[in-house]
XYZ file of C-alpha atoms in Angstrom:
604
model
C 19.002 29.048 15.024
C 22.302 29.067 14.025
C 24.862 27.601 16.926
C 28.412 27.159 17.898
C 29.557 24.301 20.136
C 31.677 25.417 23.203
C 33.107 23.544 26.537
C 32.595 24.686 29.418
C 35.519 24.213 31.339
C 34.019 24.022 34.940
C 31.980 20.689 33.306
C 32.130 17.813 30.911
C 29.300 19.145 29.521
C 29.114 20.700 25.755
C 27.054 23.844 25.917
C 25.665 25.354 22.303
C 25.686 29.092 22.467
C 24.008 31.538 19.563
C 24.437 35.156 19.805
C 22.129 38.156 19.826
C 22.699 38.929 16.029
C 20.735 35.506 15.260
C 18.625 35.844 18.074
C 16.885 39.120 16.508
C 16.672 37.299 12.897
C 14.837 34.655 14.456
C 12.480 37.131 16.341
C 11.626 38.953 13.036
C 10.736 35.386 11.475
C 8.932 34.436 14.153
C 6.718 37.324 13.834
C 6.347 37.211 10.409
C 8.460 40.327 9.309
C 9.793 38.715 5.900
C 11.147 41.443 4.489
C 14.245 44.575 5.749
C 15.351 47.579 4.373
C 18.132 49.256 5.279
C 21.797 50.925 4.831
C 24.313 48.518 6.783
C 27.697 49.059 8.891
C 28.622 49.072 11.880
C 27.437 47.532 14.181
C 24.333 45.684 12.088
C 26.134 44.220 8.931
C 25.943 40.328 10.597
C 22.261 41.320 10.731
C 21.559 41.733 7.120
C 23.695 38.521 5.938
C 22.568 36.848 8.750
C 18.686 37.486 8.004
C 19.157 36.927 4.353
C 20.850 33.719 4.861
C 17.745 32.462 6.930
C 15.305 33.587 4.015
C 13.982 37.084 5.223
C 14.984 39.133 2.084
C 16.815 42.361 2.662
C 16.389 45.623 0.417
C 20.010 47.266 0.400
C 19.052 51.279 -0.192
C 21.232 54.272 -0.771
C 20.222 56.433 2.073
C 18.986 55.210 5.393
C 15.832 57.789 4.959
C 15.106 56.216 1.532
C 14.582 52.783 3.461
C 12.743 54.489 5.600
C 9.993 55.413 3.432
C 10.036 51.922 1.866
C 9.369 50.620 5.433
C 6.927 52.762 6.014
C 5.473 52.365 2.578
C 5.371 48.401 3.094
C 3.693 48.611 6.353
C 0.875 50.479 4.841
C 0.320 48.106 1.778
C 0.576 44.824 3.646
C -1.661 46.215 6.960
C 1.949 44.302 9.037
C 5.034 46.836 10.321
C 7.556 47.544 7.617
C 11.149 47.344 9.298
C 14.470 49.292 8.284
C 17.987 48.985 9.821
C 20.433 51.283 10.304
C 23.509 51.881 11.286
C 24.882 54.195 14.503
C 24.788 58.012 15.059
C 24.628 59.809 11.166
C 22.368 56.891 9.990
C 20.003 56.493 12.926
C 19.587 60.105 12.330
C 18.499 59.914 8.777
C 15.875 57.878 10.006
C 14.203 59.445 12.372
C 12.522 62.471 9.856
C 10.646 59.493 7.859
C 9.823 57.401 10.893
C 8.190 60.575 12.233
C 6.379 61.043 9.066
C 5.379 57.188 9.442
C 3.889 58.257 12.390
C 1.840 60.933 11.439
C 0.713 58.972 7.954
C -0.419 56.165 10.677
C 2.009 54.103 8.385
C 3.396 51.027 10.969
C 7.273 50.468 11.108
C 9.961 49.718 12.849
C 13.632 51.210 13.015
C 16.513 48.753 14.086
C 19.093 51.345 14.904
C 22.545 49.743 15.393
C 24.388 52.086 18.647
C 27.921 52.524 20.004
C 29.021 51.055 23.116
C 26.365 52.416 26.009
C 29.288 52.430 28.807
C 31.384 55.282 26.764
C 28.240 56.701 25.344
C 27.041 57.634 29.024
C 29.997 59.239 30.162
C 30.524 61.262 27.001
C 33.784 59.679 26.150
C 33.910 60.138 22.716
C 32.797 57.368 21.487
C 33.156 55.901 17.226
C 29.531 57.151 16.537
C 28.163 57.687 19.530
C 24.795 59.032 20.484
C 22.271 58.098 23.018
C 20.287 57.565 20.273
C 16.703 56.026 21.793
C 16.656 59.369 23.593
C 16.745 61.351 19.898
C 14.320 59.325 19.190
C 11.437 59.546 21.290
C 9.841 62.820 20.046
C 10.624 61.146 16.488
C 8.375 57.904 17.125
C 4.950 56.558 18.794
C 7.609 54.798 20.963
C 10.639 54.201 21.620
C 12.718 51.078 23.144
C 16.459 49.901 23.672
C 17.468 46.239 24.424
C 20.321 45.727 26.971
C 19.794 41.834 27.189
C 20.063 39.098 24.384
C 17.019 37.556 26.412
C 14.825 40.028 26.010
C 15.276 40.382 22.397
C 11.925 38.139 21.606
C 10.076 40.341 24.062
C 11.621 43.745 22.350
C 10.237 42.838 19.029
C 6.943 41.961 19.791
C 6.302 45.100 22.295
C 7.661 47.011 19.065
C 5.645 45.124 16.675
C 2.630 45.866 19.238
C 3.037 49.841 19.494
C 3.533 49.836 15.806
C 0.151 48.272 14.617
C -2.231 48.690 17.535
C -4.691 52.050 17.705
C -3.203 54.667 15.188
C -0.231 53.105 13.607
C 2.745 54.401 13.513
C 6.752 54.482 13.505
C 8.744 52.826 16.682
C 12.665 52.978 16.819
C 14.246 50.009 18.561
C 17.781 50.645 19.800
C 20.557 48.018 19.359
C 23.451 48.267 21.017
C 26.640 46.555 19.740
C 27.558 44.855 22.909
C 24.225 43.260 22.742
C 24.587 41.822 19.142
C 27.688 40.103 20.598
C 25.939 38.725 23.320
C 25.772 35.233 23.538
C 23.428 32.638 25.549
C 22.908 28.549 25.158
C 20.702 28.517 22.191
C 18.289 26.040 23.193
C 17.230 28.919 26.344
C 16.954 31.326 23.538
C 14.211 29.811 21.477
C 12.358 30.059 24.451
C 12.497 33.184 24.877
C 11.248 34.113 20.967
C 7.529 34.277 20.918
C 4.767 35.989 18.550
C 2.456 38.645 18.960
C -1.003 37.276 19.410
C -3.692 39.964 17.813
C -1.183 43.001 18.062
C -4.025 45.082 16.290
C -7.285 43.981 17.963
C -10.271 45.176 16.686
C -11.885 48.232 18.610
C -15.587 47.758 18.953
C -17.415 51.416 19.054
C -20.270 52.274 21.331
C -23.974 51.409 20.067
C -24.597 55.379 21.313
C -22.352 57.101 18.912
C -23.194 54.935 15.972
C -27.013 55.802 16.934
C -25.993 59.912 17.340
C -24.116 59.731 14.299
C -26.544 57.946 12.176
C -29.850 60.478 13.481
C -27.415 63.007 12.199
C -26.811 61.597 8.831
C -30.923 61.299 8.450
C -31.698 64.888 9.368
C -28.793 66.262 6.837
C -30.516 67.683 3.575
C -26.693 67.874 2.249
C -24.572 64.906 3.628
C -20.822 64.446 2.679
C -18.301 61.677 2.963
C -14.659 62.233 3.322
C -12.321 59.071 3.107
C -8.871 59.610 4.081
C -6.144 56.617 3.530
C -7.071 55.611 7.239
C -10.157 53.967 5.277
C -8.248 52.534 2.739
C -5.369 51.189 5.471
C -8.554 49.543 7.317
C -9.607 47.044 4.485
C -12.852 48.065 4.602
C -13.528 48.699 1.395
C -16.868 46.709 1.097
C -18.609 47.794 3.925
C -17.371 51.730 2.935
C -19.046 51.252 -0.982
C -22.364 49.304 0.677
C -22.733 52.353 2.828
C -22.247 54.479 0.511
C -23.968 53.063 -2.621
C -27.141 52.339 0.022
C -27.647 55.813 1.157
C -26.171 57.689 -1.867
C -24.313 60.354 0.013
C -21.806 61.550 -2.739
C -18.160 61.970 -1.285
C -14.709 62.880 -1.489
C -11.479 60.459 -1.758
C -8.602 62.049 -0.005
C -5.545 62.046 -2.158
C -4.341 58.104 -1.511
C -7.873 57.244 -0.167
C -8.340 57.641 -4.457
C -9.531 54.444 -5.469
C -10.990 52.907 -2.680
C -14.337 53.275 -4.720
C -12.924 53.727 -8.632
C -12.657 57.975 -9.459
C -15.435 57.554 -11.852
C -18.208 56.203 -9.728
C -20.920 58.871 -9.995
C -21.098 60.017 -6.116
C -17.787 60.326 -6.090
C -17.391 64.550 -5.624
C -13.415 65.176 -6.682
C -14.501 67.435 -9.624
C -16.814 69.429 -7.355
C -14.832 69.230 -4.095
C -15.067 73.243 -3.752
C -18.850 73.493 -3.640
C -19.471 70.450 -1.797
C -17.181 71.564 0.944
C -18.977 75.297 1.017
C -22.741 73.690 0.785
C -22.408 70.515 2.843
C -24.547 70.484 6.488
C -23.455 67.165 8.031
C -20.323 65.747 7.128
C -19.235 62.204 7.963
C -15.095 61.526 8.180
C -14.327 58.040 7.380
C -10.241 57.998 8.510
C -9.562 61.394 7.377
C -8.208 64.033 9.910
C -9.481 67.632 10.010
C -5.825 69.081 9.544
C -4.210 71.272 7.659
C -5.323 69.826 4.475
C -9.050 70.176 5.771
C -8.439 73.744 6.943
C -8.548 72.157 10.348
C -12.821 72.060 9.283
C -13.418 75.602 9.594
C -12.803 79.130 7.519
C -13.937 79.727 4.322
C -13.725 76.569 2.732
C -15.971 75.206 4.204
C -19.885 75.721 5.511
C -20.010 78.103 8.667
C -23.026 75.899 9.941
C -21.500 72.623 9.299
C -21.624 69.224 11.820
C -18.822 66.995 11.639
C -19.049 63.042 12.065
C -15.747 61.689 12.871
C -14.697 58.189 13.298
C -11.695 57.963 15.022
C -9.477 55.055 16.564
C -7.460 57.065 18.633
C -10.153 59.224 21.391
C -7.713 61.974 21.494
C -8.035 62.563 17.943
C -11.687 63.691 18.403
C -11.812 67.461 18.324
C -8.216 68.424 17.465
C -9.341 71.401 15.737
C -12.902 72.332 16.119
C -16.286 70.812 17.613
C -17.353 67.151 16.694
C -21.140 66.896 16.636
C -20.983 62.679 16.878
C -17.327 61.396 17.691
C -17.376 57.702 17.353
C -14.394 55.858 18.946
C -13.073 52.310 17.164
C -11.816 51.098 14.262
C -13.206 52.069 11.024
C -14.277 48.315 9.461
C -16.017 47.577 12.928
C -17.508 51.039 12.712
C -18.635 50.744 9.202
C -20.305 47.294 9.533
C -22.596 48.885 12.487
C -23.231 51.763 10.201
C -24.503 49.803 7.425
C -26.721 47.516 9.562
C -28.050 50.907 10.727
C -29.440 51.553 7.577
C -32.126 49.345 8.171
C -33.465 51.668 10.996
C -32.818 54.878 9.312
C -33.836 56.268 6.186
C -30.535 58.447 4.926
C -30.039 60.042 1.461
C -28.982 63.558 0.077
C -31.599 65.992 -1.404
C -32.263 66.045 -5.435
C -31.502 69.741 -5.351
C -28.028 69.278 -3.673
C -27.527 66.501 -6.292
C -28.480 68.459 -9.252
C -26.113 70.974 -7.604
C -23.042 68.789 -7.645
C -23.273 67.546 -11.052
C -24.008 70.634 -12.685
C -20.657 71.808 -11.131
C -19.217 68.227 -11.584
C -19.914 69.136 -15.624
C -18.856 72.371 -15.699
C -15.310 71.586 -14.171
C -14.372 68.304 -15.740
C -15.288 69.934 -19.651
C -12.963 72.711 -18.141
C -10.183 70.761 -16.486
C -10.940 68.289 -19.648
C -9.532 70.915 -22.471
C -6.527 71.358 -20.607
C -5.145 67.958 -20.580
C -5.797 67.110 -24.562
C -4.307 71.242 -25.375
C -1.407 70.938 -27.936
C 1.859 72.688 -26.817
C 5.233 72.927 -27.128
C 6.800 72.313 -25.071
C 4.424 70.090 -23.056
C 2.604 71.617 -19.483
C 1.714 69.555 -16.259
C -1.646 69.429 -17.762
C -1.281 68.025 -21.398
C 1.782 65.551 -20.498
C -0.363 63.730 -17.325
C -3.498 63.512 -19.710
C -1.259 61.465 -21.753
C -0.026 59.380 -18.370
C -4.058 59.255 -17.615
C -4.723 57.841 -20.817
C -2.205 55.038 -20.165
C -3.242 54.207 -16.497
C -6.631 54.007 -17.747
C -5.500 51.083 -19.703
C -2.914 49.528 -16.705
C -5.623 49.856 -13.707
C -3.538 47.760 -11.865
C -0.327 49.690 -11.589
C 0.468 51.050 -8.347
C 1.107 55.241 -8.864
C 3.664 56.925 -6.505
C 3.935 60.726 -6.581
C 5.955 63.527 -4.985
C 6.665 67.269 -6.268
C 4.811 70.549 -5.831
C 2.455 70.854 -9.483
C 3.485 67.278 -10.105
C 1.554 66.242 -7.154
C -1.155 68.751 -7.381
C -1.923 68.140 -10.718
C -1.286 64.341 -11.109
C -3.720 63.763 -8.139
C -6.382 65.437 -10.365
C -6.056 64.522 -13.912
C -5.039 60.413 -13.260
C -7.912 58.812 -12.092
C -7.568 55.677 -9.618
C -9.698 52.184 -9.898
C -8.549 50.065 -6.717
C -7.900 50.578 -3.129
C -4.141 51.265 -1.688
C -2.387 51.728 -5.435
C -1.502 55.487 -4.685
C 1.096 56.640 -2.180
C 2.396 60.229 -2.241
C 3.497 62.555 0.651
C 0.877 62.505 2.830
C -0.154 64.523 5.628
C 3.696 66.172 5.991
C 3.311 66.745 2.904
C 7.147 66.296 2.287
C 9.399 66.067 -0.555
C 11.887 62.669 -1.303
C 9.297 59.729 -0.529
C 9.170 58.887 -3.506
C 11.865 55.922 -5.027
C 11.651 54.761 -1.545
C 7.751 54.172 -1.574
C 7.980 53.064 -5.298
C 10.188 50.015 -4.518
C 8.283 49.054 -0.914
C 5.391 48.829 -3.651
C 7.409 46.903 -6.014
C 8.969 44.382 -3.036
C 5.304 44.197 -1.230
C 3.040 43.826 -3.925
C 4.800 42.034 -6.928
C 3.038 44.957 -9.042
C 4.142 47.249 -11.898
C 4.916 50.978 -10.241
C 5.045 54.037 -11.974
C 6.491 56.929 -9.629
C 6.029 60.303 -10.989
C 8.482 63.182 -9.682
C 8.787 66.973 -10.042
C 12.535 67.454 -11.228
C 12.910 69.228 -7.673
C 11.350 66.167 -5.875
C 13.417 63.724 -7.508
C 16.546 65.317 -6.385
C 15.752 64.014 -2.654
C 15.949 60.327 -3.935
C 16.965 59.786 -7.122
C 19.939 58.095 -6.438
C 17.363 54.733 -5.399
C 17.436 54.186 -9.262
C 20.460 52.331 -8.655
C 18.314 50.347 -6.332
C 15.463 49.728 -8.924
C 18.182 48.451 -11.588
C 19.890 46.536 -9.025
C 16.938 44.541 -7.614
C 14.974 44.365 -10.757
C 12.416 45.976 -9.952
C 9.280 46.957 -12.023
C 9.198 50.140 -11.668
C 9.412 52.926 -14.207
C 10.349 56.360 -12.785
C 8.705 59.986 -14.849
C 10.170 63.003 -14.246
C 8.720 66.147 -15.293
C 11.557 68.475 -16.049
C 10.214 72.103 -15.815
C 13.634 73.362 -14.579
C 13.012 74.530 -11.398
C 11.260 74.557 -7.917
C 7.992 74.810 -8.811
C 9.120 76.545 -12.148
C 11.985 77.310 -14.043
C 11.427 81.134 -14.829
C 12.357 82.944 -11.868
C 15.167 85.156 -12.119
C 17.728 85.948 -10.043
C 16.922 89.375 -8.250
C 20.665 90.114 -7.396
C 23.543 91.330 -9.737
C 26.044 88.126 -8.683
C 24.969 85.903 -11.972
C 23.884 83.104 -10.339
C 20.961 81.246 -11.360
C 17.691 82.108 -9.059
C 17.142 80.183 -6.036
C 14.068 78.354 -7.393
C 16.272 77.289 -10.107
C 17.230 73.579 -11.464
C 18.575 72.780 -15.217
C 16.221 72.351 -17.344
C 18.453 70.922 -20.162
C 19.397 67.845 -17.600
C 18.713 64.701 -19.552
C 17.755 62.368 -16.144
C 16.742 59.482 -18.238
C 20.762 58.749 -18.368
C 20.967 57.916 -14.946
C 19.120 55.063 -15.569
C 20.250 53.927 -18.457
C 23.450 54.405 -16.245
C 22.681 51.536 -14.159
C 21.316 49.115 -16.555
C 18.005 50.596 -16.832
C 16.269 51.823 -19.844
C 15.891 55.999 -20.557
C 12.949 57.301 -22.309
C 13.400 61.314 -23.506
C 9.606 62.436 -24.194
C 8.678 65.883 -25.780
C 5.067 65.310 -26.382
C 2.098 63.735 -25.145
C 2.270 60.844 -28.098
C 5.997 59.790 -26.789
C 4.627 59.838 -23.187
C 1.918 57.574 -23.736
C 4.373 55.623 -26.360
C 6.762 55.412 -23.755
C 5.147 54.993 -20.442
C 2.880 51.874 -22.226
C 6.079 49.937 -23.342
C 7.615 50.752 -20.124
C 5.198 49.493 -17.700
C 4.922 46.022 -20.156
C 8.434 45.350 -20.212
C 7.963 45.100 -16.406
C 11.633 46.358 -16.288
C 13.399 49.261 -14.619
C 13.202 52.466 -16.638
C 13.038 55.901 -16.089
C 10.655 58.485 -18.884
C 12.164 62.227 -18.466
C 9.585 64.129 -19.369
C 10.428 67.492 -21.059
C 8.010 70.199 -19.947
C 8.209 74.235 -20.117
C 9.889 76.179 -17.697
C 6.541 78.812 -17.600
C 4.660 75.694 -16.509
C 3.311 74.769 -12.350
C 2.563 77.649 -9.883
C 4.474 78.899 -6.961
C 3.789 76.074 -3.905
C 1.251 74.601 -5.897
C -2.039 74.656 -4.460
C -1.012 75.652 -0.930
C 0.301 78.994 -2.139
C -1.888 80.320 0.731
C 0.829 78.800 3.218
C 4.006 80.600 1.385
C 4.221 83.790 3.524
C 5.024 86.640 1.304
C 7.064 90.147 2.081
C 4.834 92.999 2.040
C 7.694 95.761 0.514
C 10.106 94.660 -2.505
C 10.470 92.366 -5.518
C 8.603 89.682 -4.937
C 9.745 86.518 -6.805
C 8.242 85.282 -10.188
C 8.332 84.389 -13.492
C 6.686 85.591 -17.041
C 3.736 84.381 -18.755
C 4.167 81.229 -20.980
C 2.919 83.561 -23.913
C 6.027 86.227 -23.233
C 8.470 83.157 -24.285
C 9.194 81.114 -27.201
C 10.305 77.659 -26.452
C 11.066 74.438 -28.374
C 13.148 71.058 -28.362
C 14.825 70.925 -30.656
C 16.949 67.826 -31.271
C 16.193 66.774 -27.725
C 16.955 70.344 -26.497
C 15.001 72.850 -24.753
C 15.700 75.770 -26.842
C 14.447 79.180 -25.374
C 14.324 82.780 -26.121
C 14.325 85.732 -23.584
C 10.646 87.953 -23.570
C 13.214 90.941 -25.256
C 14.254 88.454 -28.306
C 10.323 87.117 -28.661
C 8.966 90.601 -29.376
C 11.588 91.687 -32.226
């Protein structure tokens, strides 16, 4: 701990004093958090040098919500609390939509927000910056602290590290105010008050009783389902989850970034069929996935009007959010799943031949389907065609970590690339929100060591695209695709007014975004087909460099809101928004340039 010698003038005596800035940097290390990301300033810049200096490395971002994400991102791929700093008032704010999002991901972080001076900031003075910013916070975060006392900065950190990782994880904001960064004490009195967090995510042991209930309900199901959310894959139980299901052969369903936990092609695995399974399943066993929105909260027409739900929970008041639960089982999914499989020995579990036949028939069916779609030769490229070239590549690179945001992007990326290993996809989550994307990329780069590829929408990558600079400038390798179909969603929609402005829903689909890399020091890919993508994304992820692949598509390709179009409310009287069939338009690059013709000029 880093010291300065002062006299005390009532004694002979030398006293060494430290200060709360190096206080906090020796709390972090003490508890293991190696690595910050952040936006400094005032009042927390002596807390980035100051923890670099002492070997934890700091991530410099572009926007304070951008480090954000990469906290969160880093908490979920290491299983320890990501941290991000930020500075007072504007930048605490920027934080506090992506620790929320942490929260409801279960992703563990931490926010050190730098504050103004508390004694103006109480009275309303006026204050550079100021905001009484732990109380913002609290409806943002699973909790929320402030520390008034350089000797209670040890004890701060590990209650935050605590909340963070212990039951459902999630985001905590710890306030710092800049009267207690200059706070000094004798140094040797401060070490002793830094201390570690002993077991800050204990395991939670569930009840013999609702394994038993839940397991007599698995062995009277005729059509048993699994659903794995990325609560499974955040638990590390990835053996005990493929013994139980490889012993009873119960065919199930990854959740987007629970993809990969077992490999996508692993023949129980129900992603091509997820429709039918949903509608015909009887008992259906939820292995950390939440019946939410993306579930249809377990009820309605997706899904089986007759249905029993198993959920494993390790938060009690998760347990019927939405609907019924035939066999809740409270504790932690890897304790949970070990019980199950030793249950196995006492119960004899297994889906019925006819359901079986079922599902693959449909499995069949849908992948020769979905199958012509991504190998179909246009021009300009679609969704479909230019991710069956990324598939093809990823196939090849099984251990590259995929990040991906957008609206079709998403949709259709989380369909067509297939994942082979636990915890190498992150996308939006259950917000579902837009701009997670470079952050999450370079948390996977930093954590991990790996090769990241993070695929945007053009729309998407307008939230964070700036964090290229961040790539280039850190080295990272990660190689950013953005599929350019000029637009939200799409590029066709027209303008319903008579001002000549473009529509709402519109973006330039001429941009060339590979230059902003190349702008930094990275290297810029322009691809028109699925050959250059494949060309392209291959040499990209070898060179283990920064680059960025723009990836040319057709304005007439995606949907409107993807595949939640059911949650875009629509007006009942008037033009409704939307665009012309692909086949009304002729379209071409030509010498790297979208070239198009109106429906008017096609038919002449």
């Amino acid at each position: 701990m880093n010291a300065s010698a002062s006299v005390n003038p009532s004694s002979d005596q030398t006293e060494t004093l430290t200060d709360g800035f190096h206080v906090l940097v020796e709390a972090l290390k003490a508890n293991g958090l190696d690595t910050l990301y952040g936006v400094i300033g005032i009042p927390v810049t002596d807390v980035a040098r100051i923890a670099q200096a002492k070997g934890i490395r700091y991530i410099g971002m572009r926007h304070e919500a951008d480090a954000a994400n990469a906290a969160a991102a880093h908490g979920y791929l290491t299983g320890a609390p990501g941290a991000f700093l930020t500075v007072s008032a504007p930048g605490f704010l920027n934080g506090l939509a992506p620790l929320r999002e942490a929260t409801e991901n279960g992703f563990p972080c931490i926010q050190f927000g730098g504050s103004s001076d508390r004694a103006t900031v109480d009275l309303q003075e006026g204050q550079y910056e100021g905001l009484d910013q732990r109380a913002y916070a609290v409806p943002f975060a699973k909790a929320s602290y402030r520390i008034d006392r350089i000797e209670d900065i040890g004890l701060g950190v590990v209650r935050a590290i605590r909340a963070a990782s212990s039951g459902r994880p999630g985001g905590v904001y710890v306030d710092l105010p800049d009267s207690l960064l200059s706070q000094t004490m004798d140094a040797q009195a401060a070490k002793e008050t830094i201390f570690s967090a002993l077991d800050p995510a204990p395991a939670m042991i569930p009840s013999e009783e609702s394994v038993e209930r839940a397991l007599e309900l698995l062995e009277q199901a005729k059509n048993p389902l699994i659903f794995l959310g990325k609560g499974a894959a955040y638990a590390r139980a990835d053996e005990e989850i493929a013994d139980f299901i490889h012993k009873t052969g119960i065919p199930y369903q990854p959740m987007s970034m629970a993809k990969g936990l077992l490999p996508d092609d692993d023949p129980q695995c129900t992603a091509s069929c997820r429709g039918l399974a949903m509608r015909t399943a009887d008992v259906v066993l939820m292995i950390g996935a939440r019946l939410n929105w993306m579930l249809g909260f377990g009820k309605g027409r997706h899904w089986n009007p007759d249905v029993k739900f198993i959920q494993i929970d390790i938060d009690p008041v998760e347990i019927e959010n939405a609907r019924p639960i035939a066999a809740p089982i409270v504790g932690d999914i890897k304790s949970t799943m070990k019980l199950m499989v030793e249950g196995l020995a006492h119960h004899s579990i297994h889906a019925s031949a006819e359901w079986q036949q079922l599902l693959d028939a449909d499995t069949k069916k849908n992948d020769a389907r979905f199958g012509s779609k991504t190998t179909e030769v246009t021009d300009p490229m679609n969704h479909y065609n230019a991710l069956g070239a990324v598939k093809e590549v990823i196939d090849a690179h099984q251990d590259v970590i995929i990040v991906n945001e957008g609206a079709n992007t998403l949709d259709d990326c989380r369909d067509i690339v297939a994942m082979y290993k636990p915890r190498q996809r992150l996308d939006c989550g259950t917000w579902g929100v837009m701009g997670i994307g470079t952050g999450y990329a370079i948390a996977a780069a930093v954590a991990t060591g790996k090769s990241v590829v993070s695929i945007h929408g053009d729309s998407a990558f307008g939230f964070d695209g700036m964090e290229v600079e961040t790539i280039c400038r850190y080295k990272l390798p990660v190689t950013v695709m953005v599929f350019n179909n000029g637009g939200i969603y799409r590029g066709d929609f027209e303008n319903l007014g008579t001002d000549g402005d473009p529509s709402p829903l519109t973006l330039d689909a001429t941009a060339h975004y590979e230059k902003m890399m190349e702008a930094f020091g990275g290297k810029g890919y322009y691809a028109t087909t699925p050959a250059e993508v494949k060309q392209y994304l291959s040499e990209a992820i070898e060179s283990k460099a920064p680059a960025l692949i723009h990836v040319q598509l057709s304005i007439h390709s995606g949907v409107e809101s993807g595949h939640i179009s059911d949650l875009n409310p629509q007006p009942i009287v008037g033009p409704l928004a939307g665009g012309h069939e692909m086949e009304d338009f002729n379209e071409k690059v030509v010498d790297g340039k979208l070239v198009q013709e109106s429906p008017a000029a096609s038919t002449n």
